[in-house]
């Protein structure tokens, strides 16, 4: 896409953002449900089953936000968005929040009329190849054809990586992960590149996952997080602090199993403020005192959600890595609840 075309797209999105309501919380409450923009189908992160019931890591955050607002994690509707339509869907008001494997970048934050509300998964871009190709390193991909989703940061990272390493490649543009998977399996490209978590999720859904290798190189930083429309700080605070509540709950040992007990008896002031038995944090957000307790109750704390959807005991098999708590050598760190 040319620079002129990019600027035209951004301008259109900015105008669309201006048309959307600023008081998202009021709109969500009046509607009686949260509308969450999600990936159209990425196993482990956001995917519907045969009955249309959505589940996954990102889906759990959507449900937690609904829990914080309504005290009911089922009061949420999921709207599938592609990599090219996701930001327009948010800016236009089609969705209230976007939780869709979206990288927090300078230009998206400053120029798209969006506000990111934190990082729910620290990721990086990788490559997947067929095992029988005999490739063991991304440095061996000189001259390769590579499937790449358009409108993504991975598209730009790919160009940078090959330029820096003096290699050439032929891009095969795809519009979605589903199309990328299809083209890759059909042999239309030698390698498929996207976030490493996305590669693991995609490979897990293959009939023979062992026939495909995720190469060791991680070529970028991809801090993935939820986004809201710019100009609605109250709503962004609600999304931000719901995510923080899930992270803090894991640090303080608050789980879906003991949350009622801790709500009634914990003597830890930070836990009491988190669960709304002390202080007025909920009131500051325009929510009930037990907003965080309700969010945590939906699917558990961050660690419980991670383990249930994408963790090492799931078909996705992701280790915590950078997404471990700061006390365990990771990057997860919730600001104080005070």
mmCIF file of C-alpha atoms in Angstrom:
data_model
loop_
_atom_site.group_PDB
_atom_site.id
_atom_site.type_symbol
_atom_site.label_atom_id
_atom_site.label_comp_id
_atom_site.label_asym_id
_atom_site.label_seq_id
_atom_site.Cartn_x
_atom_site.Cartn_y
_atom_site.Cartn_z
ATOM 1 C CA UNK A 1 0.000 0.000 0.000
ATOM 2 C CA UNK A 2 1.367 3.436 -0.898
ATOM 3 C CA UNK A 3 1.929 6.145 1.688
ATOM 4 C CA UNK A 4 -0.863 8.229 0.179
ATOM 5 C CA UNK A 5 -3.276 5.318 0.436
ATOM 6 C CA UNK A 6 -2.259 4.691 4.053
ATOM 7 C CA UNK A 7 -2.856 8.325 5.000
ATOM 8 C CA UNK A 8 -6.231 8.202 3.305
ATOM 9 C CA UNK A 9 -7.196 5.154 5.318
ATOM 10 C CA UNK A 10 -6.101 6.761 8.576
ATOM 11 C CA UNK A 11 -8.035 9.938 7.850
ATOM 12 C CA UNK A 12 -11.189 7.962 7.149
ATOM 13 C CA UNK A 13 -10.773 6.054 10.383
ATOM 14 C CA UNK A 14 -10.231 9.266 12.329
ATOM 15 C CA UNK A 15 -13.497 10.685 10.977
ATOM 16 C CA UNK A 16 -15.270 7.458 11.846
ATOM 17 C CA UNK A 17 -13.902 7.655 15.377
ATOM 18 C CA UNK A 18 -15.336 11.139 15.757
ATOM 19 C CA UNK A 19 -18.769 9.799 14.899
ATOM 20 C CA UNK A 20 -18.707 7.222 17.688
ATOM 21 C CA UNK A 21 -20.075 7.977 21.145
ATOM 22 C CA UNK A 22 -17.560 8.875 23.847
ATOM 23 C CA UNK A 23 -19.634 7.464 26.737
ATOM 24 C CA UNK A 24 -19.126 3.823 25.883
ATOM 25 C CA UNK A 25 -19.996 2.616 29.390
ATOM 26 C CA UNK A 26 -23.412 4.276 29.166
ATOM 27 C CA UNK A 27 -23.992 2.739 25.732
ATOM 28 C CA UNK A 28 -22.965 -0.719 26.908
ATOM 29 C CA UNK A 29 -25.194 -0.546 29.988
ATOM 30 C CA UNK A 30 -28.168 0.730 27.971
ATOM 31 C CA UNK A 31 -27.693 -2.038 25.402
ATOM 32 C CA UNK A 32 -27.388 -4.694 28.079
ATOM 33 C CA UNK A 33 -24.396 -6.378 26.487
ATOM 34 C CA UNK A 34 -20.772 -5.722 25.591
ATOM 35 C CA UNK A 35 -19.764 -5.988 21.939
ATOM 36 C CA UNK A 36 -16.246 -7.319 21.621
ATOM 37 C CA UNK A 37 -14.295 -7.342 18.347
ATOM 38 C CA UNK A 38 -12.315 -10.584 18.078
ATOM 39 C CA UNK A 39 -10.326 -12.756 15.718
ATOM 40 C CA UNK A 40 -12.667 -14.665 13.342
ATOM 41 C CA UNK A 41 -11.059 -17.956 14.328
ATOM 42 C CA UNK A 42 -7.704 -18.593 15.991
ATOM 43 C CA UNK A 43 -7.656 -21.739 18.106
ATOM 44 C CA UNK A 44 -6.819 -20.984 21.727
ATOM 45 C CA UNK A 45 -7.334 -17.226 21.391
ATOM 46 C CA UNK A 46 -10.777 -16.752 19.839
ATOM 47 C CA UNK A 47 -12.784 -19.396 18.022
ATOM 48 C CA UNK A 48 -16.420 -20.570 17.997
ATOM 49 C CA UNK A 49 -17.330 -24.234 18.375
ATOM 50 C CA UNK A 50 -19.851 -26.077 16.193
ATOM 51 C CA UNK A 51 -22.683 -24.553 18.230
ATOM 52 C CA UNK A 52 -21.350 -21.022 17.881
ATOM 53 C CA UNK A 53 -20.037 -20.792 21.449
ATOM 54 C CA UNK A 54 -16.844 -18.736 21.580
ATOM 55 C CA UNK A 55 -13.858 -19.575 23.754
ATOM 56 C CA UNK A 56 -10.179 -18.679 24.045
ATOM 57 C CA UNK A 57 -7.641 -16.439 25.726
ATOM 58 C CA UNK A 58 -8.952 -13.203 24.165
ATOM 59 C CA UNK A 59 -12.546 -14.328 24.599
ATOM 60 C CA UNK A 60 -11.900 -14.726 28.331
ATOM 61 C CA UNK A 61 -10.815 -11.089 28.607
ATOM 62 C CA UNK A 62 -13.983 -10.003 26.801
ATOM 63 C CA UNK A 63 -16.056 -12.036 29.262
ATOM 64 C CA UNK A 64 -14.113 -10.595 32.207
ATOM 65 C CA UNK A 65 -14.925 -7.048 31.030
ATOM 66 C CA UNK A 66 -18.590 -8.012 30.773
ATOM 67 C CA UNK A 67 -18.303 -9.451 34.284
ATOM 68 C CA UNK A 68 -16.856 -6.176 35.565
ATOM 69 C CA UNK A 69 -19.660 -4.128 33.992
ATOM 70 C CA UNK A 70 -22.667 -6.411 34.462
ATOM 71 C CA UNK A 71 -21.589 -8.985 37.018
ATOM 72 C CA UNK A 72 -22.317 -11.512 34.261
ATOM 73 C CA UNK A 73 -19.644 -12.742 31.857
ATOM 74 C CA UNK A 74 -22.256 -14.015 29.423
ATOM 75 C CA UNK A 75 -23.515 -10.548 28.551
ATOM 76 C CA UNK A 76 -21.158 -10.167 25.617
ATOM 77 C CA UNK A 77 -21.541 -10.499 21.853
ATOM 78 C CA UNK A 78 -18.539 -11.380 19.734
ATOM 79 C CA UNK A 79 -18.006 -9.729 16.358
ATOM 80 C CA UNK A 80 -15.406 -11.392 14.106
ATOM 81 C CA UNK A 81 -13.016 -8.878 12.525
ATOM 82 C CA UNK A 82 -10.222 -9.318 9.999
ATOM 83 C CA UNK A 83 -6.788 -7.756 10.285
ATOM 84 C CA UNK A 84 -7.912 -5.070 7.825
ATOM 85 C CA UNK A 85 -11.373 -4.303 9.291
ATOM 86 C CA UNK A 86 -10.639 -4.484 13.042
ATOM 87 C CA UNK A 87 -9.635 -0.866 13.650
ATOM 88 C CA UNK A 88 -12.399 0.554 11.495
ATOM 89 C CA UNK A 89 -14.916 -1.608 13.389
ATOM 90 C CA UNK A 90 -13.714 -0.083 16.656
ATOM 91 C CA UNK A 91 -13.457 3.496 15.386
ATOM 92 C CA UNK A 92 -16.952 3.424 13.870
ATOM 93 C CA UNK A 93 -18.572 2.093 17.056
ATOM 94 C CA UNK A 94 -19.408 -1.320 15.610
ATOM 95 C CA UNK A 95 -17.596 -2.828 18.607
ATOM 96 C CA UNK A 96 -16.999 -1.429 22.110
ATOM 97 C CA UNK A 97 -13.554 -2.919 22.568
ATOM 98 C CA UNK A 98 -11.111 -4.764 20.357
ATOM 99 C CA UNK A 99 -9.430 -7.863 21.817
ATOM 100 C CA UNK A 100 -7.884 -9.372 18.719
ATOM 101 C CA UNK A 101 -4.169 -10.153 18.810
ATOM 102 C CA UNK A 102 -3.407 -6.520 17.998
ATOM 103 C CA UNK A 103 0.085 -5.118 18.462
ATOM 104 C CA UNK A 104 0.401 -1.862 20.394
ATOM 105 C CA UNK A 105 2.501 0.420 18.169
ATOM 106 C CA UNK A 106 3.255 4.135 18.126
ATOM 107 C CA UNK A 107 1.303 4.899 14.958
ATOM 108 C CA UNK A 108 -1.747 2.886 15.975
ATOM 109 C CA UNK A 109 -1.829 4.612 19.355
ATOM 110 C CA UNK A 110 -1.111 8.143 18.120
ATOM 111 C CA UNK A 111 -2.637 8.230 14.651
ATOM 112 C CA UNK A 112 -5.559 5.787 14.455
ATOM 113 C CA UNK A 113 -7.853 7.335 17.060
ATOM 114 C CA UNK A 114 -7.281 4.386 19.403
ATOM 115 C CA UNK A 115 -6.070 3.920 22.960
ATOM 116 C CA UNK A 116 -4.474 0.643 23.970
ATOM 117 C CA UNK A 117 -5.388 -0.472 27.477
ATOM 118 C CA UNK A 118 -2.385 -2.639 28.278
ATOM 119 C CA UNK A 119 -0.729 -5.828 27.115
ATOM 120 C CA UNK A 120 -2.460 -9.158 27.607
ATOM 121 C CA UNK A 121 0.141 -11.191 25.675
ATOM 122 C CA UNK A 122 3.808 -10.425 24.953
ATOM 123 C CA UNK A 123 4.518 -11.969 21.574
ATOM 124 C CA UNK A 124 6.979 -11.855 18.681
ATOM 125 C CA UNK A 125 6.894 -12.695 14.993
ATOM 126 C CA UNK A 126 8.081 -16.099 13.813
ATOM 127 C CA UNK A 127 8.078 -18.422 10.811
ATOM 128 C CA UNK A 128 6.569 -21.867 10.215
ATOM 129 C CA UNK A 129 7.739 -24.234 7.462
ATOM 130 C CA UNK A 130 6.985 -27.742 6.320
ATOM 131 C CA UNK A 131 9.414 -30.145 8.000
ATOM 132 C CA UNK A 132 10.304 -31.813 4.716
ATOM 133 C CA UNK A 133 11.569 -28.473 3.386
ATOM 134 C CA UNK A 134 14.695 -29.099 5.426
ATOM 135 C CA UNK A 135 14.940 -25.519 6.723
ATOM 136 C CA UNK A 136 16.025 -25.034 10.340
ATOM 137 C CA UNK A 137 16.599 -21.260 10.479
ATOM 138 C CA UNK A 138 14.901 -18.163 9.101
ATOM 139 C CA UNK A 139 18.318 -17.186 7.709
ATOM 140 C CA UNK A 140 17.845 -20.023 5.192
ATOM 141 C CA UNK A 141 14.712 -18.458 3.681
ATOM 142 C CA UNK A 142 16.509 -16.332 1.066
ATOM 143 C CA UNK A 143 14.389 -16.400 -2.112
ATOM 144 C CA UNK A 144 11.429 -18.064 -0.385
ATOM 145 C CA UNK A 145 7.747 -17.367 -0.972
ATOM 146 C CA UNK A 146 6.112 -16.322 2.290
ATOM 147 C CA UNK A 147 2.418 -16.113 3.188
ATOM 148 C CA UNK A 148 1.690 -12.874 5.064
ATOM 149 C CA UNK A 149 -1.512 -11.250 6.285
ATOM 150 C CA UNK A 150 -1.993 -7.777 4.848
ATOM 151 C CA UNK A 151 -2.635 -4.792 7.109
ATOM 152 C CA UNK A 152 -0.502 -6.198 9.926
ATOM 153 C CA UNK A 153 2.700 -5.235 11.697
ATOM 154 C CA UNK A 154 4.089 -8.590 10.601
ATOM 155 C CA UNK A 155 3.955 -7.423 6.988
ATOM 156 C CA UNK A 156 6.262 -4.507 7.824
ATOM 157 C CA UNK A 157 8.536 -6.579 10.087
ATOM 158 C CA UNK A 158 9.002 -9.127 7.325
ATOM 159 C CA UNK A 159 10.250 -6.485 4.895
ATOM 160 C CA UNK A 160 12.632 -5.082 7.532
ATOM 161 C CA UNK A 161 14.026 -8.496 8.471
ATOM 162 C CA UNK A 162 14.838 -9.547 4.923
ATOM 163 C CA UNK A 163 16.321 -6.144 4.085
ATOM 164 C CA UNK A 164 18.568 -6.142 7.163
ATOM 165 C CA UNK A 165 19.783 -9.655 6.395
ATOM 166 C CA UNK A 166 20.328 -8.988 2.679
ATOM 167 C CA UNK A 167 17.793 -11.587 1.592
ATOM 168 C CA UNK A 168 14.936 -11.537 -0.904
ATOM 169 C CA UNK A 169 11.463 -13.057 -0.720
ATOM 170 C CA UNK A 170 8.187 -13.138 -2.603
ATOM 171 C CA UNK A 171 5.151 -12.259 -0.470
ATOM 172 C CA UNK A 172 1.893 -14.170 -0.902
ATOM 173 C CA UNK A 173 -0.786 -11.861 0.494
ATOM 174 C CA UNK A 174 -3.627 -13.381 2.528
ATOM 175 C CA UNK A 175 -6.565 -11.660 4.185
ATOM 176 C CA UNK A 176 -6.961 -13.839 7.269
ATOM 177 C CA UNK A 177 -5.301 -16.558 9.294
ATOM 178 C CA UNK A 178 -7.702 -19.083 7.803
ATOM 179 C CA UNK A 179 -6.631 -18.126 4.284
ATOM 180 C CA UNK A 180 -2.981 -18.152 5.335
ATOM 181 C CA UNK A 181 -3.361 -21.645 6.743
ATOM 182 C CA UNK A 182 -5.079 -22.813 3.577
ATOM 183 C CA UNK A 183 -2.459 -21.330 1.258
ATOM 184 C CA UNK A 184 0.420 -22.632 3.353
ATOM 185 C CA UNK A 185 -0.953 -26.167 3.465
ATOM 186 C CA UNK A 186 -1.666 -26.043 -0.279
ATOM 187 C CA UNK A 187 1.980 -25.236 -0.951
ATOM 188 C CA UNK A 188 1.367 -21.706 -2.225
ATOM 189 C CA UNK A 189 4.207 -20.483 -0.011
ATOM 190 C CA UNK A 190 7.351 -21.972 1.513
ATOM 191 C CA UNK A 191 6.746 -20.367 4.905
ATOM 192 C CA UNK A 192 3.937 -18.749 6.865
ATOM 193 C CA UNK A 193 4.783 -15.827 9.124
ATOM 194 C CA UNK A 194 2.742 -14.236 11.887
ATOM 195 C CA UNK A 195 2.956 -13.888 15.673
ATOM 196 C CA UNK A 196 4.618 -16.940 17.211
ATOM 197 C CA UNK A 197 1.536 -17.577 19.344
ATOM 198 C CA UNK A 198 -0.583 -17.516 16.196
ATOM 199 C CA UNK A 199 1.725 -20.017 14.528
ATOM 200 C CA UNK A 200 1.444 -22.346 17.529
ATOM 201 C CA UNK A 201 -2.341 -22.004 17.506
ATOM 202 C CA UNK A 202 -2.511 -22.599 13.763
ATOM 203 C CA UNK A 203 -0.211 -25.631 13.885
ATOM 204 C CA UNK A 204 -2.201 -27.158 16.738
ATOM 205 C CA UNK A 205 -5.252 -27.308 14.470
ATOM 206 C CA UNK A 206 -3.401 -29.183 11.689
ATOM 207 C CA UNK A 207 -4.074 -32.892 11.127
ATOM 208 C CA UNK A 208 -0.341 -33.632 11.554
ATOM 209 C CA UNK A 209 1.228 -30.819 13.638
ATOM 210 C CA UNK A 210 4.574 -32.641 13.839
ATOM 211 C CA UNK A 211 5.043 -32.190 10.083
ATOM 212 C CA UNK A 212 5.504 -28.454 10.617
ATOM 213 C CA UNK A 213 8.362 -26.603 12.330
ATOM 214 C CA UNK A 214 8.278 -23.180 13.958
ATOM 215 C CA UNK A 215 11.736 -21.753 13.331
ATOM 216 C CA UNK A 216 13.703 -20.467 16.340
ATOM 217 C CA UNK A 217 14.064 -16.828 15.251
ATOM 218 C CA UNK A 218 11.717 -14.247 16.775
ATOM 219 C CA UNK A 219 12.149 -11.149 14.622
ATOM 220 C CA UNK A 220 10.054 -8.524 16.409
ATOM 221 C CA UNK A 221 8.388 -7.353 19.604
ATOM 222 C CA UNK A 222 4.611 -7.793 19.447
ATOM 223 C CA UNK A 223 2.913 -6.527 22.614
ATOM 224 C CA UNK A 224 -0.681 -7.606 22.006
ATOM 225 C CA UNK A 225 -3.423 -5.828 23.887
ATOM 226 C CA UNK A 226 -7.021 -4.624 23.989
ATOM 227 C CA UNK A 227 -7.867 -1.276 22.390
ATOM 228 C CA UNK A 228 -10.642 1.266 22.855
ATOM 229 C CA UNK A 229 -11.601 4.432 21.008
ATOM 230 C CA UNK A 230 -9.541 7.504 21.826
ATOM 231 C CA UNK A 231 -11.353 10.163 23.838
ATOM 232 C CA UNK A 232 -13.164 7.892 26.293
ATOM 233 C CA UNK A 233 -10.767 7.588 29.212
ATOM 234 C CA UNK A 234 -13.413 6.134 31.542
ATOM 235 C CA UNK A 235 -14.027 3.184 29.236
ATOM 236 C CA UNK A 236 -10.316 2.701 28.608
ATOM 237 C CA UNK A 237 -9.777 2.701 32.394
ATOM 238 C CA UNK A 238 -12.406 -0.026 32.797
ATOM 239 C CA UNK A 239 -10.743 -2.253 30.179
ATOM 240 C CA UNK A 240 -7.240 -1.467 31.495
ATOM 241 C CA UNK A 241 -8.061 -2.169 35.138
ATOM 242 C CA UNK A 242 -10.056 -5.291 34.361
ATOM 243 C CA UNK A 243 -6.929 -6.692 32.715
ATOM 244 C CA UNK A 244 -4.859 -5.461 35.662
ATOM 245 C CA UNK A 245 -7.276 -7.126 38.079
ATOM 246 C CA UNK A 246 -6.743 -10.507 36.397
ATOM 247 C CA UNK A 247 -2.961 -10.050 36.553
ATOM 248 C CA UNK A 248 -2.990 -8.836 40.174
ATOM 249 C CA UNK A 249 -5.283 -11.675 41.226
ATOM 250 C CA UNK A 250 -2.706 -14.219 40.065
ATOM 251 C CA UNK A 251 0.070 -12.387 41.936
ATOM 252 C CA UNK A 252 -1.958 -12.300 45.161
ATOM 253 C CA UNK A 253 -3.185 -15.868 44.880
ATOM 254 C CA UNK A 254 -6.817 -14.959 44.237
ATOM 255 C CA UNK A 255 -8.381 -17.741 42.166
ATOM 256 C CA UNK A 256 -11.801 -18.751 40.923
ATOM 257 C CA UNK A 257 -11.810 -21.371 43.686
ATOM 258 C CA UNK A 258 -10.979 -19.163 46.682
ATOM 259 C CA UNK A 259 -12.326 -15.774 45.670
ATOM 260 C CA UNK A 260 -15.473 -16.004 47.815
ATOM 261 C CA UNK A 261 -13.451 -17.053 50.844
ATOM 262 C CA UNK A 262 -10.915 -14.245 50.349
ATOM 263 C CA UNK A 263 -13.670 -11.697 49.757
ATOM 264 C CA UNK A 264 -15.084 -12.589 53.167
ATOM 265 C CA UNK A 265 -11.957 -13.064 55.211
ATOM 266 C CA UNK A 266 -8.741 -11.746 53.628
ATOM 267 C CA UNK A 267 -6.767 -9.374 55.854
ATOM 268 C CA UNK A 268 -4.461 -8.303 52.995
ATOM 269 C CA UNK A 269 -5.339 -4.643 52.300
ATOM 270 C CA UNK A 270 -4.379 -4.928 48.595
ATOM 271 C CA UNK A 271 -6.603 -7.994 48.177
ATOM 272 C CA UNK A 272 -9.447 -6.279 50.044
ATOM 273 C CA UNK A 273 -9.217 -3.224 47.766
ATOM 274 C CA UNK A 274 -9.011 -5.471 44.686
ATOM 275 C CA UNK A 275 -12.106 -7.417 45.712
ATOM 276 C CA UNK A 276 -14.060 -4.345 46.790
ATOM 277 C CA UNK A 277 -14.366 -5.114 50.483
ATOM 278 C CA UNK A 278 -12.333 -2.001 51.298
ATOM 279 C CA UNK A 279 -12.115 1.384 49.585
ATOM 280 C CA UNK A 280 -14.045 2.910 46.667
ATOM 281 C CA UNK A 281 -12.141 1.791 43.553
ATOM 282 C CA UNK A 282 -15.278 0.524 41.816
ATOM 283 C CA UNK A 283 -17.017 3.852 42.314
ATOM 284 C CA UNK A 284 -14.066 5.624 40.663
ATOM 285 C CA UNK A 285 -14.680 3.553 37.507
ATOM 286 C CA UNK A 286 -18.456 4.030 37.577
ATOM 287 C CA UNK A 287 -18.898 0.358 38.501
ATOM 288 C CA UNK A 288 -20.050 -1.652 41.518
ATOM 289 C CA UNK A 289 -17.648 -2.205 44.409
ATOM 290 C CA UNK A 290 -17.187 -5.879 43.485
ATOM 291 C CA UNK A 291 -16.435 -5.230 39.807
ATOM 292 C CA UNK A 292 -12.995 -6.884 39.940
ATOM 293 C CA UNK A 293 -14.282 -9.857 41.947
ATOM 294 C CA UNK A 294 -16.960 -10.337 39.295
ATOM 295 C CA UNK A 295 -14.385 -10.133 36.482
ATOM 296 C CA UNK A 296 -12.097 -12.681 38.168
ATOM 297 C CA UNK A 297 -15.003 -15.011 38.936
ATOM 298 C CA UNK A 298 -15.890 -15.404 35.259
ATOM 299 C CA UNK A 299 -12.828 -17.385 34.177
ATOM 300 C CA UNK A 300 -10.293 -17.069 36.977
ATOM 301 C CA UNK A 301 -7.127 -14.981 37.222
ATOM 302 C CA UNK A 302 -4.653 -14.397 34.375
ATOM 303 C CA UNK A 303 -2.748 -17.590 35.109
ATOM 304 C CA UNK A 304 -5.884 -19.698 35.207
ATOM 305 C CA UNK A 305 -7.057 -18.265 31.884
ATOM 306 C CA UNK A 306 -3.629 -18.783 30.284
ATOM 307 C CA UNK A 307 -3.434 -22.404 31.468
ATOM 308 C CA UNK A 308 -6.957 -23.230 30.292
ATOM 309 C CA UNK A 309 -6.719 -21.731 26.814
ATOM 310 C CA UNK A 310 -3.151 -21.625 25.450
ATOM 311 C CA UNK A 311 -0.905 -23.074 28.188
ATOM 312 C CA UNK A 312 1.473 -25.993 28.106
ATOM 313 C CA UNK A 313 -1.240 -28.545 28.890
ATOM 314 C CA UNK A 314 -3.387 -27.435 25.936
ATOM 315 C CA UNK A 315 -2.888 -28.366 22.251
ATOM 316 C CA UNK A 316 -1.397 -24.867 21.742
ATOM 317 C CA UNK A 317 1.311 -25.688 24.300
ATOM 318 C CA UNK A 318 2.660 -22.197 25.004
ATOM 319 C CA UNK A 319 5.012 -21.691 27.952
ATOM 320 C CA UNK A 320 4.488 -18.610 30.101
ATOM 321 C CA UNK A 321 7.868 -17.111 29.076
ATOM 322 C CA UNK A 322 7.621 -13.313 28.977
ATOM 323 C CA UNK A 323 3.988 -13.677 30.070
ATOM 324 C CA UNK A 324 4.955 -14.944 33.506
ATOM 325 C CA UNK A 325 4.499 -12.733 36.547
ATOM 326 C CA UNK A 326 7.307 -10.264 37.277
ATOM 327 C CA UNK A 327 8.008 -12.293 40.415
ATOM 328 C CA UNK A 328 8.674 -15.325 38.170
ATOM 329 C CA UNK A 329 10.996 -13.625 35.677
ATOM 330 C CA UNK A 330 8.283 -12.421 33.293
ATOM 331 C CA UNK A 331 6.932 -9.020 32.275
ATOM 332 C CA UNK A 332 3.469 -9.171 33.866
ATOM 333 C CA UNK A 333 3.063 -6.379 36.367
ATOM 334 C CA UNK A 334 -0.169 -4.738 37.521
ATOM 335 C CA UNK A 335 0.069 -1.232 39.013
ATOM 336 C CA UNK A 336 -1.011 -0.981 42.671
ATOM 337 C CA UNK A 337 -4.698 -1.194 43.551
ATOM 338 C CA UNK A 338 -4.847 1.787 45.870
#
